[in-house]
mmCIF file of C-alpha atoms in Angstrom:
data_model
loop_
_atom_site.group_PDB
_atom_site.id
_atom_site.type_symbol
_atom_site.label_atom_id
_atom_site.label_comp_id
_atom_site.label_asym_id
_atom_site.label_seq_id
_atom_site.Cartn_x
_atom_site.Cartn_y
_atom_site.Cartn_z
ATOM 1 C CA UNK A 5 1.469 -9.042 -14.418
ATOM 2 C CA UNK A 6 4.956 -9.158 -12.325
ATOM 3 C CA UNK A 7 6.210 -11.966 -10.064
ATOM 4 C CA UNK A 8 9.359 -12.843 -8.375
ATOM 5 C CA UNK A 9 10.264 -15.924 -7.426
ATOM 6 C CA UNK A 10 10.383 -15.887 -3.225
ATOM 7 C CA UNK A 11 11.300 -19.532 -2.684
ATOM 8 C CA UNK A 12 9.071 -21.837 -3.857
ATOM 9 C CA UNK A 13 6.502 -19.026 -3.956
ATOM 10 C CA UNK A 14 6.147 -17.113 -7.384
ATOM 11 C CA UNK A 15 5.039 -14.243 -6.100
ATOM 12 C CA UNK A 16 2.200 -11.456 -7.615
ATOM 13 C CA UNK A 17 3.139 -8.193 -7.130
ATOM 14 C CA UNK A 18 1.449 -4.175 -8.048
ATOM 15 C CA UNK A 19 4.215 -1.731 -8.556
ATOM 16 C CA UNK A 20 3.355 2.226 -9.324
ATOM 17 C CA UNK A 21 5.806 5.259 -9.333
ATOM 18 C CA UNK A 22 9.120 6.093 -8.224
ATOM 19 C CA UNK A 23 11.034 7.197 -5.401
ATOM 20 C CA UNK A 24 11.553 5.317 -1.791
ATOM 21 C CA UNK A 25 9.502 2.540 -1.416
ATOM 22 C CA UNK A 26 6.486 1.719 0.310
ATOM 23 C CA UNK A 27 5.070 -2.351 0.553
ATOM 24 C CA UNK A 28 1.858 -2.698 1.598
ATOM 25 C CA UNK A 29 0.211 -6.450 2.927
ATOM 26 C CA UNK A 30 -2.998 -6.921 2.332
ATOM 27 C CA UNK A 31 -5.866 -8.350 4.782
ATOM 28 C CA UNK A 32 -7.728 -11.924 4.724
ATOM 29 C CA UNK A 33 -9.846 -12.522 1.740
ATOM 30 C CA UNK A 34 -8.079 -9.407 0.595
ATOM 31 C CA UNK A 35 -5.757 -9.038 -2.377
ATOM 32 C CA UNK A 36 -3.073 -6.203 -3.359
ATOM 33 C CA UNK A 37 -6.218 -4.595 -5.550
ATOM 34 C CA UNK A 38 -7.417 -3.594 -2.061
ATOM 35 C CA UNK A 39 -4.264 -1.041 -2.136
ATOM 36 C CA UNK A 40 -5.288 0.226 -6.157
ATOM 37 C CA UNK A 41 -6.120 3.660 -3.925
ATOM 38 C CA UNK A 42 -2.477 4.220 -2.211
ATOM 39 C CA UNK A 43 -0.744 3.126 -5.757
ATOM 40 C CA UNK A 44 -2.311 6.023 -7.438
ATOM 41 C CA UNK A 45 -2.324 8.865 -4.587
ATOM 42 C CA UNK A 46 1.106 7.983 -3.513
ATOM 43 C CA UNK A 47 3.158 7.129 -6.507
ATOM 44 C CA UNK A 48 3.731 10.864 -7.103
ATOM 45 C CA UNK A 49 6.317 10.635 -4.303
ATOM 46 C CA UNK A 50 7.337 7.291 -3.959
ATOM 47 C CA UNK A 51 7.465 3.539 -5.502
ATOM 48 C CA UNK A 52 4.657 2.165 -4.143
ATOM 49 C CA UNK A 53 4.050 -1.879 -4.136
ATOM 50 C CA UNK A 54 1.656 -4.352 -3.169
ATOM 51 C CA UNK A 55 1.435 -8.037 -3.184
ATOM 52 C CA UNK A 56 -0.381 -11.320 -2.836
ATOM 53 C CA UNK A 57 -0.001 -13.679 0.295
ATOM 54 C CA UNK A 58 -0.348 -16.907 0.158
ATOM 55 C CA UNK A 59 -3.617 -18.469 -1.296
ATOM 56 C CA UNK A 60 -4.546 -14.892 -1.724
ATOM 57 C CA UNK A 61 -4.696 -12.882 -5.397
ATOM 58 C CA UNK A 62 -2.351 -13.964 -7.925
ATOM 59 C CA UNK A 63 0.279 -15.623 -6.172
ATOM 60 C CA UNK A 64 0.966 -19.613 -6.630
ATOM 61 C CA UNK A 65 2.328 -20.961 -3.666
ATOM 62 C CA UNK A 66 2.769 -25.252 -2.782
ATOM 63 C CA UNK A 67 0.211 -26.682 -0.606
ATOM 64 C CA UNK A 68 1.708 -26.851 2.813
ATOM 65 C CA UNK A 69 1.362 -25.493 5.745
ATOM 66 C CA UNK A 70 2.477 -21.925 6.282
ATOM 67 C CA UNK A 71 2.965 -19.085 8.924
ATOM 68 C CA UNK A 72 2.958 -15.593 8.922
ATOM 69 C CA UNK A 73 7.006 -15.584 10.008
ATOM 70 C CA UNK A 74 6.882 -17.683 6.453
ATOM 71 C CA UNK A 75 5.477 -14.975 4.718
ATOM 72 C CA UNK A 76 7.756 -12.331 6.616
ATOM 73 C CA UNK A 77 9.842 -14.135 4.621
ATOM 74 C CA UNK A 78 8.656 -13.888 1.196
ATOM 75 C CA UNK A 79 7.936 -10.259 1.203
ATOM 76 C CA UNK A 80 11.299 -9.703 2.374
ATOM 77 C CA UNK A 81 12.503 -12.020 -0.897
ATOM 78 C CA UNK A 82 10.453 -9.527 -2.679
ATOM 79 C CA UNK A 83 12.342 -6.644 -1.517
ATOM 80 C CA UNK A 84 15.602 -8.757 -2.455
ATOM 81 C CA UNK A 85 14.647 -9.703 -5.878
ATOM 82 C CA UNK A 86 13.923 -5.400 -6.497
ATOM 83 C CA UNK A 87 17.185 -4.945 -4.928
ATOM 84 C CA UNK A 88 15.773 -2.755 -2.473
ATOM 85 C CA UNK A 89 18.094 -3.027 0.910
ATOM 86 C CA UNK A 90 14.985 -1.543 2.762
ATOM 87 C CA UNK A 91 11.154 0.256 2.242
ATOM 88 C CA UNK A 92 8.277 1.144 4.494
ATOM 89 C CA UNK A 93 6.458 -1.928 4.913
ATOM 90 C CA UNK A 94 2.443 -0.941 5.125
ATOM 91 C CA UNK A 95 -0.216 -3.874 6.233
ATOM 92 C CA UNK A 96 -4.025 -4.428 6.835
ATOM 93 C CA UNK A 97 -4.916 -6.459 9.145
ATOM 94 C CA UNK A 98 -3.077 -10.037 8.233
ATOM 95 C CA UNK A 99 -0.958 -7.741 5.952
ATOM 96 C CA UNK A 100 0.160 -5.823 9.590
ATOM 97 C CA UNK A 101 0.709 -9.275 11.257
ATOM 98 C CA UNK A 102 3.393 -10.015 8.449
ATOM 99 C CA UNK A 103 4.830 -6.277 8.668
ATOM 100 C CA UNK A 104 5.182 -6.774 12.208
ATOM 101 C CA UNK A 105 6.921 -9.582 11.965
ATOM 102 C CA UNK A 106 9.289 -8.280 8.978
ATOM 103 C CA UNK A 107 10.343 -5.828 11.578
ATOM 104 C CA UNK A 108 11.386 -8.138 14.199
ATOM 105 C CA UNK A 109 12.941 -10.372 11.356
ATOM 106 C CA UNK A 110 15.190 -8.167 9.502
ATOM 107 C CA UNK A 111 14.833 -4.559 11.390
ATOM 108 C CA UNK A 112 17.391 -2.962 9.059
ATOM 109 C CA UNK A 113 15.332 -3.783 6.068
ATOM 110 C CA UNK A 114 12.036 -1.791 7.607
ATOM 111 C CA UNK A 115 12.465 1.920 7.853
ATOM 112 C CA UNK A 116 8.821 2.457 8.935
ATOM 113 C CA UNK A 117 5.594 0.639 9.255
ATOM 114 C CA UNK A 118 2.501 1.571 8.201
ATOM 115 C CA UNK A 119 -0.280 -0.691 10.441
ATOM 116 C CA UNK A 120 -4.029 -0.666 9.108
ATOM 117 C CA UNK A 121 -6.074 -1.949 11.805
ATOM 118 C CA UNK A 122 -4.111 -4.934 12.743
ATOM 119 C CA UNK A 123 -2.489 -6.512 16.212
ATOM 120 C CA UNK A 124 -0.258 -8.127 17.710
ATOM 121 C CA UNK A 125 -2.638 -10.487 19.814
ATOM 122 C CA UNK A 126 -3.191 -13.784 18.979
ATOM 123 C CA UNK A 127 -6.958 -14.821 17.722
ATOM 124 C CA UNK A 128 -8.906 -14.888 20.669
ATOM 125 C CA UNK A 129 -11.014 -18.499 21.121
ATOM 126 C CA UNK A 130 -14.427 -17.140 20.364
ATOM 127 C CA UNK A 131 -13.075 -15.897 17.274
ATOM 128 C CA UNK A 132 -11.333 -18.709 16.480
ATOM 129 C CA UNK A 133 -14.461 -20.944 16.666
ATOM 130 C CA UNK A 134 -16.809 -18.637 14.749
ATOM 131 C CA UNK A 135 -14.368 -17.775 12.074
ATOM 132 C CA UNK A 136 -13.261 -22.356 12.055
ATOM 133 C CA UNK A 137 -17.087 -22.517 11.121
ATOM 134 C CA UNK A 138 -17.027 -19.703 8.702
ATOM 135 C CA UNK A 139 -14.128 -21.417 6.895
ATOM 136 C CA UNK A 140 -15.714 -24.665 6.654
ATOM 137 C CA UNK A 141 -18.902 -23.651 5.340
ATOM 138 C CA UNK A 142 -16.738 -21.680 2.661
ATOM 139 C CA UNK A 143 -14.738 -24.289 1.868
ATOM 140 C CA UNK A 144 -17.932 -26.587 0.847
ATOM 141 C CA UNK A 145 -19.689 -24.100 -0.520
ATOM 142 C CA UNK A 146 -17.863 -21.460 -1.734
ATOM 143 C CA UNK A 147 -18.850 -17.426 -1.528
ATOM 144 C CA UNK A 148 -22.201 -18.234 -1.324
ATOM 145 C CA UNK A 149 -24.745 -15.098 -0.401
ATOM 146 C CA UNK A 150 -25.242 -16.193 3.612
ATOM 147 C CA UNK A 151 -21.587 -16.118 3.556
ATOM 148 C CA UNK A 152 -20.094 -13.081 1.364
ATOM 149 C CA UNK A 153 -22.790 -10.580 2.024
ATOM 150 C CA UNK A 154 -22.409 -10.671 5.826
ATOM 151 C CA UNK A 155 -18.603 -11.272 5.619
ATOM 152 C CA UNK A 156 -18.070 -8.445 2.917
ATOM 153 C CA UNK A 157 -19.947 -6.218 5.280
ATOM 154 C CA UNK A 158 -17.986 -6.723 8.332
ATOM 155 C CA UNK A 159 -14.542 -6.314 6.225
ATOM 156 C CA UNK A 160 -15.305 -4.091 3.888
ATOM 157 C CA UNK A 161 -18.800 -1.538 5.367
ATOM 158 C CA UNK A 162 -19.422 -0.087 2.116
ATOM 159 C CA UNK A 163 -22.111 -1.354 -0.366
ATOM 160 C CA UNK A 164 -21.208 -0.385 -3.959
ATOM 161 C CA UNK A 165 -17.157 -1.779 -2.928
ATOM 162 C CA UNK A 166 -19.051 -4.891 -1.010
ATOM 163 C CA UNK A 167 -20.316 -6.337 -4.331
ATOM 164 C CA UNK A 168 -17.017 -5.544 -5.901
ATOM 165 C CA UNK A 169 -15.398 -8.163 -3.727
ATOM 166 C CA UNK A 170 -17.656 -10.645 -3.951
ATOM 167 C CA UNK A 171 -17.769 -10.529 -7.197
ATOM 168 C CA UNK A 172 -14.261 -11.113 -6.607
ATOM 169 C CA UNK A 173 -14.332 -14.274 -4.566
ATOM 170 C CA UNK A 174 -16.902 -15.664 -6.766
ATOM 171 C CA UNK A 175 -14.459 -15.424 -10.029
ATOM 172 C CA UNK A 176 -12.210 -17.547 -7.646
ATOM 173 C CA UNK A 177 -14.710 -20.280 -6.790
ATOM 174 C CA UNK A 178 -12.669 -23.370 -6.187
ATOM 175 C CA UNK A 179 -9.259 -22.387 -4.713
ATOM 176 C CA UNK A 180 -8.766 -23.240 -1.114
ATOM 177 C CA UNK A 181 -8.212 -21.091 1.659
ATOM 178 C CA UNK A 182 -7.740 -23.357 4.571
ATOM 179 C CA UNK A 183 -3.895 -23.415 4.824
ATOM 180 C CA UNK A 184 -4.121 -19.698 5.074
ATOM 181 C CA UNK A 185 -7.489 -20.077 7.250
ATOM 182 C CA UNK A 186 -4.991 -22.156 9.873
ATOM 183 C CA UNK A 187 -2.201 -19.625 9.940
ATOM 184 C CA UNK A 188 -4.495 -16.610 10.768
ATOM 185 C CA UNK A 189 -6.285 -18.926 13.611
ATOM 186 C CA UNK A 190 -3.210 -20.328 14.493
ATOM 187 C CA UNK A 191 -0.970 -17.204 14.840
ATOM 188 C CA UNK A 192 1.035 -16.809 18.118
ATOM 189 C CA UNK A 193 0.925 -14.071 20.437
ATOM 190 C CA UNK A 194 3.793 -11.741 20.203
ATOM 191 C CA UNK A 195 2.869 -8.787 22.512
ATOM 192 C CA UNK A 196 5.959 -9.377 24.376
ATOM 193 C CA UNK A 197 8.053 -8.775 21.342
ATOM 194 C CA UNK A 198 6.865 -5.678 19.650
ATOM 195 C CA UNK A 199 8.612 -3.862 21.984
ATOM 196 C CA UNK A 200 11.917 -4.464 19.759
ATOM 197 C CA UNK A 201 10.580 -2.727 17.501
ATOM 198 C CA UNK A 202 11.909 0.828 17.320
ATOM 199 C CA UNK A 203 11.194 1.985 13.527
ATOM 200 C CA UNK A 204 8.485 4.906 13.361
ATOM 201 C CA UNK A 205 5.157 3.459 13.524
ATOM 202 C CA UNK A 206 1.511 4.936 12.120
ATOM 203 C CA UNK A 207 -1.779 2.988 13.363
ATOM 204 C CA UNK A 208 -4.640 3.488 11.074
ATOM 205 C CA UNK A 209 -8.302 2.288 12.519
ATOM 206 C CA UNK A 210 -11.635 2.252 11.262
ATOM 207 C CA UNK A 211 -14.042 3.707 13.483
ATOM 208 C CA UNK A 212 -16.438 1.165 12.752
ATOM 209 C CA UNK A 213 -13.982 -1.900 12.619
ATOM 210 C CA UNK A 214 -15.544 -4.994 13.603
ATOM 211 C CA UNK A 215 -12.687 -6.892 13.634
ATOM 212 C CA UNK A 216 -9.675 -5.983 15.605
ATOM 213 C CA UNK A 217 -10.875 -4.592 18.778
ATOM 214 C CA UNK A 218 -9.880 -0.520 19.303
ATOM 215 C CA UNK A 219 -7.856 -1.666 22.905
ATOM 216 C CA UNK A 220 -6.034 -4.454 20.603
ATOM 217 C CA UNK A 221 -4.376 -1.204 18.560
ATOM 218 C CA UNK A 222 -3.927 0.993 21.490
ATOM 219 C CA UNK A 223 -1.925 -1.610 22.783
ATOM 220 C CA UNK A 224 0.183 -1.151 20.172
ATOM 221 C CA UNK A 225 0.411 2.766 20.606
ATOM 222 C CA UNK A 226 1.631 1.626 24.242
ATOM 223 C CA UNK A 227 3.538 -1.073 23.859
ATOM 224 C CA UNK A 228 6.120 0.314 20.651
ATOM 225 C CA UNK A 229 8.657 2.716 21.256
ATOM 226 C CA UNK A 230 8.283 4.474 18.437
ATOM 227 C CA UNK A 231 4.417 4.697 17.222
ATOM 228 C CA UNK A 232 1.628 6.705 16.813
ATOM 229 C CA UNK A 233 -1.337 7.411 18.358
ATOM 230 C CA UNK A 234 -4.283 5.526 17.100
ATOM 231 C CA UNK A 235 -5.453 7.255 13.736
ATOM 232 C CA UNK A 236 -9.169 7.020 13.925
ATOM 233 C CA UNK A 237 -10.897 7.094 10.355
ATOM 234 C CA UNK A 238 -14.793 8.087 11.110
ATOM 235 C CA UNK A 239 -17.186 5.779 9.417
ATOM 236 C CA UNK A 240 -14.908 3.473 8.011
ATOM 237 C CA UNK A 241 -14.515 -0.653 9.265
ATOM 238 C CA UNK A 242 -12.051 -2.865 8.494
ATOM 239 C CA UNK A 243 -10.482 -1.623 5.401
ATOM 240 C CA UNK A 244 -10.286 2.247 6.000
ATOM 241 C CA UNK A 245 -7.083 2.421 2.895
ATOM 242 C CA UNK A 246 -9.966 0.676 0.354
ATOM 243 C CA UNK A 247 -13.177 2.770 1.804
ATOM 244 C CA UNK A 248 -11.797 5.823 2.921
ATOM 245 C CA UNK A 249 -8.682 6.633 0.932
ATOM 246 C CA UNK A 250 -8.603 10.388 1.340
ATOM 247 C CA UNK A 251 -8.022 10.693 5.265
ATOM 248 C CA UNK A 252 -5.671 7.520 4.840
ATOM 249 C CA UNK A 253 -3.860 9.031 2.180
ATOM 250 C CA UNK A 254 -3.272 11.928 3.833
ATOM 251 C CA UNK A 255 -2.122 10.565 7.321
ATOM 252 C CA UNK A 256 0.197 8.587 5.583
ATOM 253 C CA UNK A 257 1.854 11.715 3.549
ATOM 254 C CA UNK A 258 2.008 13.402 6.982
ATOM 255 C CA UNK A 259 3.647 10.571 8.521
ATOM 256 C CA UNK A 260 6.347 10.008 5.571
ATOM 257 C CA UNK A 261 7.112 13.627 5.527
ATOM 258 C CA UNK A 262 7.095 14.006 9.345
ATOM 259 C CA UNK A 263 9.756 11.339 9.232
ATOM 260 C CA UNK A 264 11.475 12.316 6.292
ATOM 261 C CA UNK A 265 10.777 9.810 4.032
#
C-alpha cells in the first residue's frame, strides 16, 4: 500500500490512472475505500487519489491533538511529496471541511473543489452533545450493534454497503477515535471566510442526508464566488459518491469538462 511521509504523519494513500489530478477527503468513520467508485470511473481521464485522515484507514499519525487546518496540511504534503504543484481537491463531509480549508491555505495549489455534502458551519450544540455521547459509548464499547447499525444507516442509507462498513469498524476494534472525535466537535466556524475562495466549486447532496442540513450547503452556493448550485442526488444520504456513484460520477465529468479540466 503507498504512504508519504506528511510530517510526523505517514500517510495512506489510493492512487488510480493518469492525467490531472483529483484528491478526494473522506468523511468521519469513513476511509479512502469510500472513494473505490470515483478511482475506477474517473481514472480514464485523470489521476485520481484518495487518502486517510487522521485516526482514520491506514494512516499512523502521533497521539495529539489535531485540527482540520492540521490536516489541510498533510494533504497538501501529499500533493508535495507527488510533486504535484496543484489538483482538484474533492471531500465528503469532514473530507470537504479539510478541502475547504486547503483552499484558503494554499489557493494556488487548488484548481477546483469538489464538496460532497459538507459545510462550512461549525457543529451546532445539539449535535455536539448527541454525537460527545455517541463517541463515548464507542470508545468503551466499540462498534457494537446499538451503535453501528443506527450510525451506518444515517451515514451510509444503504443496507447491503451498511454491513460492509461495519464490518469495517469491527476489523478495527481497539483504535481510538477521540482525538479526531474532538476536532470534528471542535471545528470553528468559517462562514465568513469562504468567501476567499474563488476556485470553481461543485456541491454534491444527498437527498436524504441526515447529516449536514440542505440550508448548511446552500449557504455555500451563496456565499462562494465561484460554485455551483446544490447537486441534489435522489435517494441517496450522507455518502451519495459511495451509494450513488453513477449521478456523482457524472456531475463530476460535467463539472471537470465544463471547466476544462
Amino acid at each position: 500500500m503507498p504512504y508519504i511521509q506528511s510530517g510526523d504523519v505517514k500517510l495512506h494513500y489510493r492512487d488510480s490512472g493518469e492525467g490531472y489530478p483529483l484528491l478526494f477527503g473522506h468523511g468521519f468513520f469513513m476511509d479512502s475505500e469510500m472513494f473505490a467508485p470515483q478511482l475506477r470511473a474517473l481514472n480514464p481521464t485523470h489521476r485520481v487519489l484518495a487518502w486517510d485522515a487522521r485516526e482514520h484507514g491506514d494512516t499512523e499519525a502521533p497521539d495529539t491533538p489535531f485540527t482540520y487546518w492540521d490536516q489541510a496540511g498533510d494533504a497538501l504534503g501529499l500533493l508535495d511529496a507527488l510533486e504535484l504543484p496543484s489538483a482538484v481537491i474533492g471531500g465528503m463531509s469532514q473530507g470537504g471541511f479539510i478541502a475547504l480549508r486547503m483552499a484558503l491555505l494554499a489557493p494556488e495549489r487548488v484548481r477546483a473543489l469538489i464538496l460532497i455534502d459538507t459545510e462550512a458551519h461549525p457543529c451546532s450544540a445539539p449535535d455536539r452533545d448527541s454525537y460527545r455521547a455517541l463517541f463515548a459509548q464507542w470508545g468503551l464499547c466499540g462498534p457494537v450493534a446499538d451503535l453501528a447499525v443506527p450510525l451506518a444507516g444515517q451515514l451510509i442509507g444503504e443496507p447491503a454497503l451498511e454491513q460492509v462498513w461495519i464490518d469495517r469498524w469491527r476489523a478495527r476494534t481497539g483504535r481510538s477515535i477521540q482525538l479526531a472525535a474532538r476536532c470534528l466537535l471542535d471545528r470553528e466556524d468559517i462562514r465568513e471566510q469562504i468567501a476567499a475562495i474563488t476556485c470553481p466549486t461543485l456541491l454534491i447532496r444527498g437527498s436524504e442526508d441526515r447529516a449536514i442540513a440542505a440550508e448548511r450547503m446552500d449557504f455555500l452556493s451563496e456565499a462562494m464566488p465561484n460554485a455551483t448550485e446544490v447537486v441534489t442526488i435522489a435517494g441517496a444520504a450522507h455518502a451519495p459518491n459511495l451509494t450513488h456513484p453513477g449521478p456523482v460520477n457524472d456531475a463530476i465529468s460535467s463539472f471537470l469538462h465544463e471547466h476544462r479540466i
